[in-house]
Coordinates of C-alpha atoms and ligand atoms in Angstrom, one line a residue:
X1 CA 27.0 20.5 3.8
X2 CA 27.7 18.7 0.3
X3 CA 29.0 14.6 0.9
X4 CA 32.4 14.4 -1.4
X5 CA 30.7 11.8 -4.0
X6 CA 27.6 14.3 -4.7
X7 CA 27.8 15.5 -7.7
X8 CA 27.2 19.3 -7.8
X9 CA 27.2 22.1 -10.1
X10 CA 28.3 25.7 -9.0
X11 CA 27.6 28.3 -11.3
X12 CA 28.4 32.4 -10.8
X13 CA 31.1 34.4 -12.8
X14 CA 33.9 31.6 -13.6
X15 CA 37.1 33.2 -13.9
X16 CA 40.9 31.1 -14.5
X17 CA 44.2 32.3 -15.8
X18 CA 45.1 29.6 -18.8
X19 CA 48.2 31.0 -19.5
X20 CA 51.4 32.6 -18.1
X21 CA 50.3 36.5 -18.1
X22 CA 54.0 37.4 -17.2
X23 CA 55.1 35.6 -20.2
X24 CA 52.2 37.0 -22.7
X25 CA 49.8 39.9 -22.8
X26 CA 47.9 39.4 -19.4
X27 CA 44.0 39.8 -21.6
X28 CA 45.1 36.7 -23.8
X29 CA 45.4 34.4 -20.9
X30 CA 42.3 34.2 -18.8
X31 CA 39.2 32.5 -19.5
X32 CA 36.3 33.7 -18.4
X33 CA 32.4 33.2 -18.5
X34 CA 29.8 36.0 -16.6
X35 CA 27.2 33.0 -16.5
X36 CA 29.8 30.2 -16.1
X37 CA 29.9 26.9 -14.1
X38 CA 32.0 24.1 -12.8
X39 CA 30.9 20.4 -12.6
X40 CA 32.5 18.1 -10.3
X41 CA 32.7 14.9 -9.6
X42 CA 34.2 12.2 -6.9
X43 CA 36.1 15.1 -6.1
X44 CA 38.2 17.0 -8.8
X45 CA 36.8 19.2 -12.0
X46 CA 34.2 17.1 -14.4
X47 CA 33.2 19.6 -16.7
X48 CA 33.1 23.1 -16.8
X49 CA 31.4 25.3 -19.8
X50 CA 28.7 28.1 -19.6
X51 CA 25.5 27.7 -16.7
X52 CA 23.3 26.6 -19.7
X53 CA 25.4 23.8 -21.1
X54 CA 26.2 22.4 -17.9
X55 CA 22.7 22.2 -16.4
X56 CA 21.2 20.4 -19.3
X57 CA 24.0 18.0 -18.9
X58 CA 23.8 17.1 -15.7
X59 CA 20.4 17.3 -14.2
X60 CA 20.8 15.3 -11.5
X61 CA 23.5 17.0 -10.0
X62 CA 22.7 19.8 -6.9
X63 CA 23.4 23.2 -7.9
X64 CA 24.4 25.7 -5.8
X65 CA 24.2 28.9 -7.7
X66 CA 26.1 32.0 -6.7
X67 CA 24.5 34.7 -9.3
X68 CA 27.5 37.3 -9.9
X69 CA 29.7 35.9 -7.5
X70 CA 33.7 35.2 -8.9
X71 CA 34.5 31.6 -9.0
X72 CA 38.0 31.4 -9.1
X73 CA 40.7 28.5 -8.1
X74 CA 41.6 28.0 -4.4
X75 CA 44.8 30.2 -3.7
X76 CA 48.0 28.4 -2.9
X77 CA 50.3 29.8 -0.7
X78 CA 53.7 28.7 -1.6
X79 CA 55.8 29.8 2.0
X80 CA 54.0 29.4 5.3
X81 CA 54.9 28.6 9.1
X82 CA 52.0 27.3 10.2
X83 CA 53.8 26.6 14.0
X84 CA 54.1 30.9 13.8
X85 CA 50.4 31.2 13.4
X86 CA 49.4 32.7 17.7
X87 CA 52.7 34.7 17.0
X88 CA 52.0 36.8 14.3
X89 CA 52.1 40.2 14.2
X90 CA 55.0 40.5 17.1
X91 CA 56.5 43.7 16.8
X92 CA 59.6 45.5 16.2
X93 CA 62.2 43.2 15.4
X94 CA 64.5 42.6 12.5
X95 CA 64.6 39.0 11.0
X96 CA 67.5 37.6 13.7
X97 CA 65.8 39.2 16.4
X98 CA 62.5 38.5 15.6
X99 CA 63.6 34.3 15.3
X100 CA 65.5 34.8 18.2
X101 CA 62.5 36.3 20.3
X102 CA 59.3 35.9 19.6
X103 CA 59.8 32.5 16.7
X104 CA 62.0 30.2 18.7
X105 CA 60.0 30.3 22.4
X106 CA 56.8 29.4 20.1
X107 CA 58.2 26.6 18.3
X108 CA 59.5 25.6 21.5
X109 CA 55.8 23.9 22.2
X110 CA 55.6 22.3 19.7
X111 CA 57.0 19.0 21.4
X112 CA 53.3 18.8 22.8
X113 CA 52.0 16.9 20.4
X114 CA 48.5 18.2 21.5
X115 CA 49.6 21.6 21.4
X116 CA 50.8 20.8 17.4
X117 CA 47.2 19.3 16.9
X118 CA 45.5 22.6 18.1
X119 CA 47.8 25.0 16.1
X120 CA 47.6 22.9 12.9
X121 CA 44.0 23.3 12.9
X122 CA 43.4 26.9 14.3
X123 CA 46.0 27.5 11.0
X124 CA 44.0 25.5 8.8
X125 CA 40.8 26.7 9.0
X126 CA 42.1 30.6 9.8
X127 CA 44.1 29.8 5.8
X128 CA 40.7 28.2 4.6
X129 CA 38.5 30.6 5.6
X130 CA 40.6 33.1 3.7
X131 CA 40.3 31.5 0.3
X132 CA 43.5 29.3 0.7
X133 CA 43.1 25.6 -0.2
X134 CA 46.6 24.5 -0.8
X135 CA 50.0 25.7 1.1
X136 CA 53.8 24.7 1.9
X137 CA 54.1 25.1 5.2
X138 CA 58.0 24.6 7.4
X139 CA 56.9 23.1 10.7
X140 CA 59.3 22.8 13.8
X141 CA 62.0 20.4 14.6
X142 CA 59.5 17.6 16.3
X143 CA 58.3 15.3 14.5
X144 CA 55.2 15.7 16.3
X145 CA 54.4 18.9 14.4
X146 CA 54.9 17.6 11.1
X147 CA 52.5 14.6 12.0
X148 CA 50.3 17.4 13.4
X149 CA 49.8 19.3 10.0
X150 CA 49.6 16.3 7.5
X151 CA 46.8 14.5 9.9
X152 CA 44.7 18.2 9.8
X153 CA 45.5 18.3 6.5
X154 CA 44.4 14.6 5.0
X155 CA 41.6 15.5 8.1
X156 CA 40.3 18.9 5.8
X157 CA 41.3 16.4 2.2
X158 CA 43.9 19.3 1.2
X159 CA 47.0 18.9 -0.6
X160 CA 49.6 20.2 2.0
X161 CA 53.2 20.8 1.5
X162 CA 55.1 19.9 4.6
X163 CA 58.4 18.8 6.0
X164 CA 59.9 19.1 9.5
X165 CA 62.4 22.3 10.3
X166 CA 66.3 20.8 10.7
X167 CA 68.2 23.2 13.0
X168 CA 71.6 21.8 14.9
X169 CA 72.9 24.9 15.5
X170 CA 72.7 28.9 16.4
X171 CA 68.9 27.9 18.4
X172 CA 68.0 27.6 21.9
X173 CA 68.3 24.2 23.5
X174 CA 65.3 22.0 23.3
X175 CA 65.0 23.2 19.7
X176 CA 68.0 21.8 18.1
X177 CA 68.4 18.1 16.8
X178 CA 71.6 16.8 15.3
X179 CA 72.7 15.2 11.5
X180 CA 71.9 12.0 12.4
X181 CA 68.4 12.5 14.1
X182 CA 67.4 14.9 11.2
X183 CA 68.2 12.6 8.7
X184 CA 65.8 9.7 10.2
X185 CA 63.7 11.6 11.2
X186 CA 62.9 13.3 8.0
X187 CA 63.5 10.1 6.4
X188 CA 60.8 8.2 8.8
X189 CA 58.2 10.9 8.3
X190 CA 58.6 11.1 4.4
X191 CA 58.5 7.5 4.2
X192 CA 55.0 8.3 6.3
X193 CA 53.4 10.6 4.7
X194 CA 54.7 11.2 1.2
X195 CA 52.4 10.6 -1.3
X196 CA 49.6 10.4 0.9
X197 CA 46.4 10.9 0.2
X198 CA 47.1 15.1 -1.0
X199 CA 49.9 14.8 1.2
X200 CA 54.2 15.9 0.0
X201 CA 57.2 15.8 1.6
X202 CA 59.4 19.0 1.7
X203 CA 62.9 18.1 3.3
X204 CA 63.3 20.8 5.2
X205 CA 66.8 22.6 6.4
X206 CA 65.3 26.1 7.6
X207 CA 68.3 28.3 6.4
X208 CA 72.5 28.1 5.8
X209 CA 72.5 29.6 9.1
X210 CA 71.0 27.0 11.9
X211 CA 72.1 23.9 10.3
X212 CA 75.5 22.8 10.6
X213 CA 77.2 21.7 7.0
X214 CA 77.0 17.7 8.3
X215 CA 73.5 18.4 8.9
X216 CA 73.1 20.0 5.3
X217 CA 74.9 17.2 3.8
X218 CA 72.8 14.4 5.2
X219 CA 70.0 16.2 4.3
X220 CA 71.2 16.9 0.6
X221 CA 72.1 13.1 0.8
X222 CA 68.7 12.0 2.0
X223 CA 67.4 14.0 -0.8
X224 CA 69.4 12.3 -3.4
X225 CA 67.4 9.0 -1.9
X226 CA 64.3 10.6 -2.7
X227 CA 64.2 13.1 -5.3
X228 CA 60.9 13.5 -6.2
X229 CA 59.4 15.4 -2.9
X230 CA 60.9 18.8 -2.7
X231 CA 63.3 20.3 -0.6
X232 CA 62.0 23.9 1.0
X233 CA 65.0 26.6 2.7
X234 CA 65.1 30.3 2.9
X235 CA 67.8 32.2 1.0
X236 CA 69.3 36.0 0.6
X237 CA 66.5 37.4 3.2
X238 CA 68.1 39.8 4.6
X239 CA 71.6 42.1 4.8
X240 CA 72.9 41.0 8.0
X241 CA 72.1 37.0 7.4
X242 CA 73.5 37.4 3.8
X243 CA 76.7 38.6 6.3
X244 CA 76.0 36.4 8.9
X245 CA 76.3 33.1 6.2
X246 CA 79.3 34.4 4.5
X247 CA 80.5 34.2 8.0
X248 CA 79.6 31.1 8.8
X249 CA 80.7 29.6 5.0
X250 CA 83.8 31.9 4.7
X251 CA 85.2 29.6 1.6
X252 CA 81.7 29.7 -0.5
X253 CA 81.0 32.3 -3.3
X254 CA 77.9 32.9 -2.2
X255 CA 74.8 32.3 -0.3
X256 CA 73.5 29.7 -2.9
X257 CA 76.9 28.1 -2.6
X258 CA 76.7 27.2 0.6
X259 CA 73.7 24.7 -0.8
X260 CA 74.3 23.9 -3.9
X261 CA 77.6 22.0 -2.7
X262 CA 75.9 19.7 -0.2
X263 CA 73.2 18.7 -2.9
X264 CA 70.9 20.9 -1.9
X265 CA 70.2 22.7 -5.0
X266 CA 67.8 20.7 -8.2
X267 CA 64.5 21.7 -10.1
X268 CA 62.1 20.8 -6.6
X269 CA 64.2 23.4 -4.7
X270 CA 61.6 25.9 -3.2
X271 CA 63.5 29.2 -2.0
X272 CA 61.7 31.6 0.1
X273 CA 62.3 35.2 -0.1
X274 CA 65.2 35.5 -2.5
X275 CA 65.7 39.6 -2.7
X276 CA 69.1 39.8 -2.3
X277 CA 70.9 37.3 -5.1
X278 CA 73.5 37.5 -7.2
X279 CA 73.7 37.1 -10.9
X280 CA 75.4 34.0 -10.2
X281 CA 72.6 33.1 -8.0
X282 CA 70.2 33.5 -10.1
X283 CA 71.7 32.0 -13.3
X284 CA 72.1 28.6 -11.6
X285 CA 69.2 28.8 -9.6
X286 CA 67.5 29.5 -13.4
X287 CA 69.8 26.6 -14.9
X288 CA 68.2 23.8 -12.8
X289 CA 65.1 25.3 -13.2
X290 CA 64.3 25.5 -9.1
X291 CA 61.7 28.0 -7.7
X292 CA 61.2 31.1 -5.9
X293 CA 58.9 32.6 -3.6
X294 CA 57.8 36.0 -3.4
X295 CA 56.6 36.8 0.2
X296 CA 56.0 40.5 -0.1
X297 CA 54.3 41.0 3.1
X298 CA 57.2 39.1 5.4
X299 CA 59.5 41.6 3.6
X300 CA 58.0 44.3 4.7
X301 CA 57.4 43.3 7.8
X302 CA 60.9 42.1 8.7
X303 CA 62.5 44.7 6.6
X304 CA 63.9 42.4 4.3
X305 CA 63.7 44.3 0.8
X306 CA 62.4 44.0 -2.3
X307 CA 62.0 41.3 -4.6
X308 CA 62.8 41.7 -8.1
X309 CA 59.2 40.4 -9.7
X310 CA 60.1 41.4 -13.0
X311 CA 63.6 41.5 -13.6
X312 CA 62.9 37.6 -12.7
X313 CA 60.3 36.8 -14.0
X314 CA 61.8 38.3 -17.2
X315 CA 64.7 36.0 -16.9
X316 CA 61.6 33.3 -16.7
X317 CA 62.5 31.6 -13.2
X318 CA 59.5 30.0 -11.9
X319 CA 58.2 32.4 -9.3
X320 CA 55.2 31.8 -6.4
X321 CA 53.6 33.9 -3.8
X322 CA 53.6 33.1 -0.4
X323 CA 52.2 34.8 3.4
X324 CA 55.5 33.3 5.2
X325 CA 52.6 33.9 7.9
X326 CA 54.0 35.0 10.9
X327 CA 56.3 36.6 9.6
X328 CA 54.5 37.5 7.0
X329 CA 51.7 40.1 8.7
X330 CA 48.5 38.1 7.0
X331 CA 46.7 34.7 6.5
X332 CA 45.4 36.1 3.4
X333 CA 46.0 35.7 -0.4
X334 CA 43.9 38.6 -1.0
X335 CA 46.6 40.5 1.1
X336 CA 49.7 39.1 -0.6
X337 CA 48.7 40.3 -3.8
X338 CA 48.0 43.5 -3.0
X339 CA 51.6 43.6 -0.7
X340 CA 53.0 42.4 -4.3
X341 CA 51.3 45.1 -6.1
X342 CA 53.0 47.7 -4.1
X343 CA 56.5 46.2 -4.2
X344 CA 55.9 46.3 -7.8
X345 CA 55.3 49.7 -8.1
X346 CA 58.2 50.4 -6.1
X347 CA 59.8 48.6 -8.6
X348 CA 60.1 48.3 -11.9
X349 CA 55.7 49.4 -12.3
X350 CA 52.4 48.0 -11.7
X351 CA 51.5 44.5 -12.2
X352 CA 48.5 43.7 -14.0
X353 CA 45.8 41.8 -11.7
X354 CA 45.8 38.9 -14.1
X355 CA 49.5 38.8 -12.9
X356 CA 48.7 39.1 -9.3
X357 CA 45.6 36.3 -9.8
X358 CA 48.2 34.1 -11.4
X359 CA 51.2 34.2 -8.9
X360 CA 48.5 33.0 -6.2
X361 CA 47.4 30.5 -8.2
X362 CA 49.2 28.6 -10.6
X363 CA 52.4 30.5 -10.3
X364 CA 52.8 28.8 -6.7
X365 CA 51.2 25.5 -8.3
X366 CA 54.2 25.7 -10.6
X367 CA 56.3 26.7 -8.2
X368 CA 55.7 23.5 -5.8
X369 CA 55.2 21.3 -9.1
X370 CA 51.8 20.7 -8.6
X371 CA 50.0 22.5 -11.7
X372 CA 48.7 19.6 -12.6
X373 CA 46.6 19.4 -9.6
X374 CA 45.6 22.7 -8.3
X375 CA 46.1 26.7 -9.3
X376 CA 43.4 27.0 -12.5
X377 CA 39.8 25.8 -13.1
X378 CA 40.5 23.1 -16.1
X379 CA 39.2 19.7 -16.0
X380 CA 40.8 17.1 -14.4
X381 CA 41.8 19.0 -11.2
X382 CA 41.1 18.6 -7.6
X383 CA 37.8 20.8 -7.2
X384 CA 39.4 23.0 -5.3
X385 CA 37.5 26.1 -6.1
X386 CA 37.5 29.6 -3.7
X387 CA 34.2 32.4 -4.6
X388 CA 34.5 36.1 -4.3
X389 CA 31.9 38.4 -3.5
X390 CA 33.7 41.6 -4.9
X391 CA 31.5 43.8 -2.9
X392 CA 32.7 42.2 0.3
X393 CA 32.4 45.7 2.0
X394 CA 31.0 49.0 1.6
X395 CA 34.4 50.9 0.1
X396 CA 35.0 47.8 -2.0
X397 CA 31.3 47.8 -3.6
X398 CA 31.3 51.4 -4.1
X399 CA 34.3 51.2 -6.5
X400 CA 33.8 47.9 -7.9
X401 CA 30.3 49.5 -8.7
X402 CA 32.5 51.8 -11.6
X403 CA 34.1 49.1 -12.9
X404 CA 34.2 48.0 -16.5
X405 CA 35.2 45.0 -16.7
X406 CA 35.9 42.0 -15.0
X407 CA 40.1 42.4 -14.0
X408 CA 38.5 46.6 -12.6
X409 CA 35.6 44.6 -11.2
X410 CA 38.4 42.8 -9.3
X411 CA 41.5 45.0 -8.4
X412 CA 39.2 46.9 -5.7
X413 CA 38.8 43.2 -3.8
X414 CA 42.6 42.0 -4.5
X415 CA 43.8 45.8 -2.9
X416 CA 41.3 45.7 -0.1
X417 CA 40.0 42.8 0.5
X418 CA 40.0 39.7 3.1
X419 CA 38.1 36.6 4.3
X420 CA 34.9 38.8 4.2
X421 CA 36.0 38.6 0.3
X422 CA 36.0 35.2 0.5
X423 CA 32.0 33.8 0.1
X424 CA 32.5 29.8 -0.2
X425 CA 35.2 27.6 -0.3
X426 CA 35.7 23.8 -1.5
X427 CA 38.3 21.5 -1.3
X428 CA 38.3 18.5 -3.3
X429 CA 34.9 18.9 -3.9
X430 CA 33.3 19.1 0.1
X431 CA 32.0 22.4 0.9
X432 CA 34.1 24.0 3.5
X433 CA 32.8 27.4 4.3
X434 CA 30.0 27.2 6.2
X435 CA 28.5 30.6 7.3
X436 CA 26.9 32.1 3.9
X437 CA 24.2 29.9 2.4
X438 CA 23.1 29.8 -1.3
Ligands
LIG1 N1 64.7 32.5 8.1 C1 64.9 31.3 8.6 N2 63.4 30.7 9.3 C2 63.0 31.7 9.5 C3 61.4 32.3 9.8 O1 60.9 31.5 10.2 N3 60.8 33.5 8.8 C4 61.4 33.7 7.5 N4 60.6 35.2 7.6 N5 62.6 34.0 7.9 C5 63.3 32.4 8.0
LIG2 ZN1 60.1 31.1 6.0

């Protein structure tokens, strides 16, 4: 184990996105060095360059040499539900029934701080072992669930976006708060955690169907009082859900208006799923600069639909990528990139691997307004780093061996890789995945 303050030099094949490949030719967007290095000091990336140059500049540094393995930025998962860790891969339901049958009974358990801590730690250990170093998570209505995830992330030095999930209707007894308690609990939690080390608070109404207008209004007011917080919620995930919102809010033009008219639209808003948006909704979201999050394994698993990546990115929307664990069927951002590729094929056509890596790193970082801290291997950012083994299974290795450039070497790992491909993980300059000795 490397202590936080020890200068450390990682050597290997470095790869990071310097520009957005949805806006420029993907082949002109990346920085890569097959014999590169990352020098880490005090938890941050202090210098990058060739291995030779860094070795001669930082002679006292501890060296960890990964050979030809790939050093990339840690993955950023822009939408997860850590309390659903234990019910991932629950079979046979579409969204509303899946929530009622599996999700709500599990979320009830989080009134118990010991259970909340157990699952928070289990989730983070799984996420890190899959290469995720930053995430934005929903919690449950219980403040204990928020304390548990921030505490567990803080202990690991991780960047964590989280907030109390608020619901005051259409949920079981025992899993509802009120407009007032949602406001007061959220306010207390954000005053405790927002900006503490690497913790960021996101005001979190679950979605329009589980909040009264009074609760949405109270949370909009809270956001106006604390505008540097993020605000995360769901929008237009499934057609039955959209019809339900229409019946609950009959005087709104569309789903977004249920949020917009109570102050829950702004540039620091993050909307998960966003599959069936209408033109007006897209225009408003684009105008204010809010973010959308693509959750492809979830959208297939729950049967929600195909996110329009090509259409939305070409209009200039900010888009992140996410597992949506446990509606999503994986903890892996590699698996999620593969699903995004497949959904792209069913829509507008193939995405370049650079676009997939962008979504899982800088795209998600931008969506969460964290791109000045994480998402690339630039000097000054936190040393949140993943080392990929591009030969992690025989099936992947035999394909990688035929590759003639870095993107065709990485693509089989994107499509077929899992936590076995994640050879090592560094969070804030600390080594987190100890299984592999180099
Ligand atoms: N919409 C409201 N809550 C949820 C949830 O927990 N998961 C998903 N996928 N969609 C939601
Ligand atoms: Zn979700």
